[in-house]
Amino acid sequence: MNGAESLLRTLVDGGVEVLFTNPGTTEMHMVGALDSVPELRGVLALFEGVATGAADGYARIAGKPAATLLHLGPGLAYGLTNLHNSRRANSPVVSIVGDHATYHNTFDPPLNSDIEALSGWLRGPIRRPENASGAGTDAAATLTAALEAPGQIATMIVPSDVAWSDGGVIGVPVMPRPAPIVTQEVIGRIADIIRSGDPTALVIGGPAVQEAGLSAASRIAAASGVRVLQELYSNRVERGAGLPAFPRLGFYPEQVVAQLDGVRHVIVAGTKAPVAFFAYPGQPSYLVPEGAQTHMLAEVGQDAVAALVQLADLVAGGTAAQVTEPRRPQLPTGPLTLQNWADVVAALLPERAIIIDETISSGTTLADATAGAPRHDVLMQTGGAMGDGLPLAVGAAVAAPDRPVVALEADGCAMYTGTALWTQAREQLNVTTVILNNHSYAILRQEWGHFDNRRGVTTPDTKQLLDLSNPAIDFVRLAEAYGVPASRATTGEEFAEQFSQALAEPGPHLIDATIPAAA
Amino acid sequence: MNGAESLLRTLVDGGVEVLFTNPGTTEMHMVGALDSVPELRGVLALFEGVATGAADGYARIAGKPAATLLHLGPGLAYGLTNLHNSRRANSPVVSIVGDHATYHNTFDPPLNSDIEALSGWLRGPIRRPENASGAGTDAAATLTAALEAPGQIATMIVPSDVAWSDGGVIGVPVMPRPAPIVTQEVIGRIADIIRSGDPTALVIGGPAVQEAGLSAASRIAAASGVRVLQELYSNRVERGAGLPAFPRLGFYPEQVVAQLDGVRHVIVAGTKAPVAFFAYPGQPSYLVPEGAQTHMLAEVGQDAVAALVQLADLVAGGTAAQVTEPRRPQLPTGPLTLQNWADVVAALLPERAIIIDETISSGTTLADATAGAPRHDVLMQTGGAMGDGLPLAVGAAVAAPDRPVVALEADGCAMYTGTALWTQAREQLNVTTVILNNHSYAILRQEWGHFDNRRGVTTPDTKQLLDLSNPAIDFVRLAEAYGVPASRATTGEEFAEQFSQALAEPGPHLIDATIPAAA
């Protein structure tokens, strides 16, 4: 057995089921080894950022480790941005990067580069087996590291001769330690704060924005009046009828300042204390009000859900969680607008849907519209890097072929990783992509307005660089180019009809929805 | 004047004319400052890899420094792969990366990352001004560093508060030192080797594959019988009727071994001694024959052209260079094939064309077919990273609006940076893109065959991961989606008609040319 086969077998034994890849010459023996390891499904992406974003989406929905296989430093570089989003999502990803043979980089061939420097940017551990016999052991250790709570990107750099040489030995992944428990002392101290009756906010995130954590937070709120807020961007949020729902922290500092106005304590579970997404002149970066104390109930990586449940038992006793009633908006009529498009999605959202939310400036009404829709998951762009949405949809659909995936995608974001549509067609994934097409980087126009610099707003140069209308991108043709059936909607009626049809048919579809940007 | 304006003014004073960008919130004040610096043209890309590849193409054709503006670490990450190609081309590029405000990263907001780690991967210097008054000085130093022979990527990380704060001071770029001269002693010693009559090869690259270097090498060959070879991938090659032409080093080790068979000396000018692009079991990495000596006439970064001219004067006296006669192939008829498609390009290539060669496995006959065509430049993928071609075409066309750009692009390569077509349409660039569409990663099938591992060749998994036919990508629709007129050619007649028409009309065009891959 060669090193490549021992590596893949080790990953399969450790629970890896899918390898998202865009391979090259140095990965040929890994690709070949797939034939000997049929339990591992190879999914091809035409661009590395699609492979890495898909791995993230897969891990979030499958609850299993994801794996990618990329081509040396330059291939990894194309995939790094969505690995950044993945790092911020704390998704467990084994990032396998092929390299030249162990003896070859000395000669600095054109594709040689410092792969460790790129992988190190992701803050996870890096391994590089020196020979075939070490490939399995390193694969096992890399998988274990990826699964360490809260989950991280662990890299394995595989020289081509390590892959092609015989002498491979299958490794044995060690199951990672469970997430560390929060001490009774900490929970008790925070319970006392809540009992004190001081104005208090509870900020939850990570695993705590799924049912168990949401319910515990709701019981705490119901019993004590604590103000509960969710982090802005999450790995996976459970939402819909029958679940408690809480407002998300705002994008702009002044919004969070208002949300936390008057509190004396901010309790944080499963996420970090609120900080501004971007800095703005004269506005704070750290958003806990001055004079308020921050209390970490559970750090990222600790068992936040167990801590919230125990806290709820202490302060809320038998108080029940308050859940959202089933509620669907009316289907809108007439031209699609920033305000009404989400009503179509909410009115027609099927059971157990997975929503990918990369709506950026067009998503303002989405959360409210879908609050009472059938229970669903929402995956978000956790690291703030554009282009995650279409790949996340690929991975989510691979992880849950029986669930409808609805990718809500801002037009600008769709331009970074459009070839994800080709993988959706190739794998016949059940994804309905809705392009929220305002023909501009509307978020940047909005940001521009947010800076007190009106000079730039009205001048041609600056406007030109935020404008996507010249030429207008034809997303219908783009989807068809990649083998995805597509249509265009400009009214509520058209959007509703096309959305229903897309959900009714198997395989991928795309709807180019014209949504005028906010004035 | 704010820091952003002082930075841009400094670059303009130093000869920077174009800024290729995909900006975000942290770059808003740089974008705004463009309004105050109308001498600097902002060119928008929808993906960072397009911006960086375009900067490379611009620098290669304009012979001027290029500049990019990208959005924090994740934006730079998307752009790194083509910056790798650019590094291998030794193109002078000022890479400006926006970052959070100086005081903001402490709080680790989602987009925070180690930008220095990413920039460091490119091996160039990195500067980060701490306040607005330092932005101009650092911009001047960064531009000077980018222009240092042979040219490199110099990075400037600009915190948003440095950009938006007042107190900017325009910096004064220092003109870089000229390329170091090769000593008379070295040139004389190498002249003696040539005069010895020992079997000798001369390998030229970098600036030496343009007219002056080619002519000097031809004189040396004509007078002494030295075997002249060009490096495999070059920044910019001058070719065509009236110029000397030499074979390029082969892609595979055994090809180079054959090219250098029997030589006792290998003289190298403007490039590195030949090494294998990839390692293969049982094949050498360093390709100078055992028993042959390597002599560096001019290291990369030294004045290789001057050294070759002086060497020619010593060993060739008045011997004239041997130039290629004007010669055009016949236009082929019937189905397009791997062998005949390049004849169409060669038969119809206009004067002063710029060819972008990202043909990979489909380009086998291109060099011979175009050898006697009207004089032209060829830009190649220097770092071996796919996806450089379409962006290089953008930059070349921006640099030389009066010259026809012909981008010859393998279908697989076109999938990494397809949105370059949108920038071509937006800027109405005179680019004719020819997709050499074999519906597969044919190079990888070829590589697979090159490894003695037939098991993988015939099995479905492996074949599937090298196959782009399911679904077939419709490049006509893709181009139209981005506003580029397009057509499909399957015969020589169709290709000739469409190619002529595309060259005759202004603005971008794309031809999807069906080229069956080698069996």
Short mmCIF file of C-alpha atoms in Angstrom, two decimals, chain B residues 187-411:
data_model
loop_
_atom_site.label_atom_id
_atom_site.label_comp_id
_atom_site.label_asym_id
_atom_site.label_seq_id
_atom_site.Cartn_x
_atom_site.Cartn_y
_atom_site.Cartn_z
CA ILE B 187 32.37 37.21 -19.34
CA GLY B 188 35.97 36.55 -20.41
CA ARG B 189 36.08 33.19 -18.63
CA ILE B 190 32.84 32.10 -20.32
CA ALA B 191 34.17 33.33 -23.70
CA ASP B 192 37.15 31.04 -23.21
CA ILE B 193 34.82 28.09 -22.57
CA ILE B 194 32.97 28.80 -25.81
CA ARG B 195 36.24 29.23 -27.71
CA SER B 196 37.41 25.85 -26.36
CA GLY B 197 34.97 24.21 -28.75
CA ASP B 198 33.63 21.88 -26.04
CA PRO B 199 29.98 20.94 -26.61
CA THR B 200 28.15 23.79 -24.87
CA ALA B 201 24.57 24.88 -24.28
CA LEU B 202 23.46 28.43 -23.54
CA VAL B 203 20.20 28.74 -21.57
CA ILE B 204 18.64 32.22 -21.69
CA GLY B 205 15.64 33.68 -19.88
CA GLY B 206 14.15 36.76 -18.23
CA PRO B 207 15.02 39.94 -20.16
CA ALA B 208 17.33 37.90 -22.43
CA VAL B 209 14.41 36.42 -24.37
CA GLN B 210 13.65 39.80 -25.91
CA GLU B 211 15.24 41.18 -29.07
CA ALA B 212 18.66 42.31 -27.84
CA GLY B 213 19.30 39.13 -25.89
CA LEU B 214 17.97 36.88 -28.62
CA SER B 215 20.17 38.57 -31.21
CA ALA B 216 23.28 38.28 -29.06
CA ALA B 217 22.55 34.61 -28.38
CA SER B 218 22.01 34.00 -32.09
CA ARG B 219 25.35 35.62 -32.96
CA ILE B 220 27.08 33.43 -30.36
CA ALA B 221 25.39 30.31 -31.76
CA ALA B 222 26.18 31.19 -35.36
CA ALA B 223 29.85 31.82 -34.63
CA SER B 224 30.52 29.00 -32.20
CA GLY B 225 27.90 26.28 -32.63
CA VAL B 226 26.73 26.74 -29.05
CA ARG B 227 23.28 25.20 -28.57
CA VAL B 228 20.85 27.93 -27.39
CA LEU B 229 17.74 27.10 -25.37
CA GLN B 230 15.11 29.35 -23.78
CA GLU B 231 13.65 28.84 -20.32
CA LEU B 232 10.27 27.08 -20.33
CA TYR B 233 8.13 29.92 -18.93
CA SER B 234 9.02 33.58 -19.34
CA ASN B 235 7.76 36.97 -18.25
CA ARG B 236 7.65 38.21 -21.87
CA VAL B 237 9.10 36.57 -24.96
CA GLU B 238 9.61 38.51 -28.20
CA ARG B 239 8.94 36.27 -31.19
CA GLY B 240 8.10 36.25 -34.87
CA ALA B 241 9.51 37.14 -38.29
CA GLY B 242 12.76 39.09 -38.12
CA LEU B 243 13.76 37.76 -34.70
CA PRO B 244 15.99 34.82 -33.80
CA ALA B 245 14.05 31.92 -32.29
CA PHE B 246 15.27 29.13 -30.04
CA PRO B 247 13.60 26.03 -28.64
CA ARG B 248 12.25 26.22 -25.09
CA LEU B 249 13.41 23.77 -22.45
CA GLY B 250 11.01 20.82 -22.26
CA PHE B 251 8.39 20.34 -19.57
CA TYR B 252 9.44 16.76 -18.80
CA PRO B 253 12.87 15.88 -17.38
CA GLU B 254 13.66 13.39 -20.17
CA GLN B 255 12.97 16.09 -22.77
CA VAL B 256 15.54 18.41 -21.19
CA VAL B 257 17.99 15.56 -20.74
CA ALA B 258 17.72 14.98 -24.50
CA GLN B 259 18.08 18.71 -25.24
CA LEU B 260 21.29 18.86 -23.18
CA ASP B 261 22.60 15.46 -24.24
CA GLY B 262 26.37 15.45 -24.73
CA VAL B 263 27.10 19.00 -23.55
CA ARG B 264 30.06 19.58 -21.27
CA HIS B 265 29.10 23.14 -20.31
CA VAL B 266 25.77 24.81 -19.60
CA ILE B 267 25.97 28.62 -19.63
CA VAL B 268 23.00 30.35 -17.98
CA ALA B 269 21.91 33.98 -18.52
CA GLY B 270 18.95 35.75 -16.94
CA THR B 271 17.35 32.64 -15.51
CA LYS B 272 18.18 29.64 -13.33
CA ALA B 273 19.91 26.42 -14.32
CA PRO B 274 17.35 23.90 -15.65
CA VAL B 275 15.38 21.96 -13.03
CA ALA B 276 12.40 19.64 -13.46
CA PHE B 277 8.99 21.32 -13.20
CA PHE B 278 7.69 18.32 -11.26
CA ALA B 279 9.48 15.33 -9.73
CA TYR B 280 8.82 11.87 -11.17
CA PRO B 281 9.96 8.55 -9.70
CA GLY B 282 13.47 7.70 -10.88
CA GLN B 283 13.95 10.92 -12.83
CA PRO B 284 16.40 13.72 -11.99
CA SER B 285 15.42 17.08 -10.48
CA TYR B 286 18.52 19.00 -11.56
CA LEU B 287 18.75 18.66 -15.32
CA VAL B 288 22.30 19.70 -16.16
CA PRO B 289 23.89 16.42 -17.30
CA GLU B 290 26.26 14.71 -14.88
CA GLY B 291 29.80 15.59 -15.83
CA ALA B 292 28.74 18.89 -17.37
CA GLN B 293 29.62 22.17 -15.65
CA THR B 294 27.12 24.96 -14.99
CA HIS B 295 28.39 28.52 -15.55
CA MET B 296 26.29 31.51 -14.49
CA LEU B 297 26.87 34.29 -17.02
CA ALA B 298 24.17 36.42 -15.41
CA GLU B 299 22.11 35.57 -12.36
CA VAL B 300 18.45 36.57 -12.25
CA GLY B 301 18.55 40.29 -11.47
CA GLN B 302 21.92 40.96 -13.12
CA ASP B 303 22.08 42.68 -16.51
CA ALA B 304 21.88 39.52 -18.60
CA VAL B 305 21.35 41.35 -21.90
CA ALA B 306 24.47 43.49 -21.57
CA ALA B 307 26.45 40.40 -20.60
CA LEU B 308 25.22 38.47 -23.65
CA VAL B 309 26.00 41.37 -25.98
CA GLN B 310 29.54 41.65 -24.59
CA LEU B 311 29.96 37.88 -24.81
CA ALA B 312 28.80 37.95 -28.44
CA ASP B 313 31.25 40.73 -29.26
CA LEU B 314 34.05 38.59 -27.80
CA VAL B 315 33.21 35.28 -29.48
CA ALA B 316 31.18 36.26 -32.55
CA GLY B 317 32.76 39.50 -33.71
CA GLY B 318 30.80 40.67 -36.72
CA THR B 319 28.76 37.48 -37.14
CA ALA B 320 25.14 38.42 -37.76
CA ALA B 321 22.14 37.04 -35.92
CA GLN B 322 20.06 34.49 -37.78
CA VAL B 323 16.47 35.65 -37.88
CA THR B 324 13.25 33.86 -38.70
CA GLU B 325 11.86 34.45 -42.20
CA PRO B 326 8.23 35.57 -42.53
CA ARG B 327 6.17 32.40 -42.74
CA ARG B 328 2.49 31.69 -42.21
CA PRO B 329 0.85 28.26 -42.19
CA GLN B 330 -2.09 27.45 -44.44
CA LEU B 331 -5.52 27.86 -42.90
CA PRO B 332 -6.68 24.37 -41.95
CA THR B 333 -10.00 22.93 -43.07
CA GLY B 334 -12.27 20.41 -41.39
CA PRO B 335 -12.51 19.62 -37.70
CA LEU B 336 -10.25 21.48 -35.28
CA THR B 337 -7.55 19.25 -33.81
CA LEU B 338 -4.71 19.48 -31.33
CA GLN B 339 -2.41 19.77 -34.35
CA ASN B 340 -4.20 22.34 -36.51
CA TRP B 341 -5.86 24.94 -34.29
CA ALA B 342 -2.66 26.95 -33.82
CA ASP B 343 -2.32 27.30 -37.60
CA VAL B 344 -5.43 29.49 -37.58
CA VAL B 345 -3.92 31.77 -34.95
CA ALA B 346 -0.59 31.87 -36.79
CA ALA B 347 -2.16 32.48 -40.20
CA LEU B 348 -4.27 35.40 -38.97
CA LEU B 349 -2.17 36.89 -36.15
CA PRO B 350 -2.14 40.68 -36.60
CA GLU B 351 0.90 42.95 -36.33
CA ARG B 352 2.19 43.72 -32.82
CA ALA B 353 -0.12 41.21 -31.18
CA ILE B 354 0.25 40.16 -27.56
CA ILE B 355 -0.32 36.43 -27.09
CA ILE B 356 -1.24 35.12 -23.65
CA ASP B 357 -0.24 31.46 -23.59
CA GLU B 358 -2.13 29.44 -21.00
CA THR B 359 -2.71 26.58 -23.43
CA ILE B 360 -1.19 23.88 -21.19
CA SER B 361 -1.62 20.50 -22.93
CA SER B 362 -3.26 22.00 -26.04
CA GLY B 363 -0.33 24.25 -26.95
CA THR B 364 2.08 21.72 -28.39
CA THR B 365 2.14 23.19 -31.92
CA LEU B 366 1.77 26.89 -31.05
CA ALA B 367 5.44 27.91 -30.96
CA ASP B 368 6.27 26.33 -34.31
CA ALA B 369 3.13 27.60 -36.02
CA THR B 370 3.69 31.22 -34.94
CA ALA B 371 7.49 31.31 -35.35
CA GLY B 372 7.29 33.21 -38.66
CA ALA B 373 4.18 35.24 -37.88
CA PRO B 374 4.40 39.02 -37.56
CA ARG B 375 6.44 40.05 -34.58
CA HIS B 376 4.58 39.63 -31.28
CA ASP B 377 5.01 39.22 -27.53
CA VAL B 378 4.09 36.10 -25.59
CA LEU B 379 3.19 36.20 -21.90
CA MET B 380 3.21 32.92 -20.01
CA GLN B 381 2.13 31.49 -16.68
CA THR B 382 5.50 31.82 -14.95
CA GLY B 383 4.72 30.30 -11.58
CA GLY B 384 2.86 27.23 -12.78
CA ALA B 385 -0.36 28.31 -11.05
CA MET B 386 -3.50 27.95 -13.18
CA GLY B 387 -5.80 30.90 -13.81
CA ASP B 388 -3.28 33.52 -14.82
CA GLY B 389 -4.23 33.81 -18.50
CA LEU B 390 -7.48 35.77 -18.53
CA PRO B 391 -6.20 38.28 -15.94
CA LEU B 392 -2.86 38.70 -17.77
CA ALA B 393 -4.91 39.60 -20.85
CA VAL B 394 -6.74 42.31 -18.89
CA GLY B 395 -3.49 43.87 -17.73
CA ALA B 396 -1.80 43.63 -21.12
CA ALA B 397 -4.76 45.30 -22.83
CA VAL B 398 -4.88 48.08 -20.24
CA ALA B 399 -1.14 48.64 -20.79
CA ALA B 400 -1.33 48.62 -24.61
CA PRO B 401 -4.82 49.68 -25.80
CA ASP B 402 -3.48 50.00 -29.34
CA ARG B 403 -2.32 46.38 -29.55
CA PRO B 404 -4.47 43.28 -30.13
CA VAL B 405 -4.36 40.83 -27.22
CA VAL B 406 -4.97 37.15 -28.03
CA ALA B 407 -5.56 35.03 -24.93
CA LEU B 408 -5.13 31.33 -25.64
CA GLU B 409 -6.70 29.60 -22.68
CA ALA B 410 -7.14 25.96 -21.66
CA ASP B 411 -10.69 25.30 -20.48
#
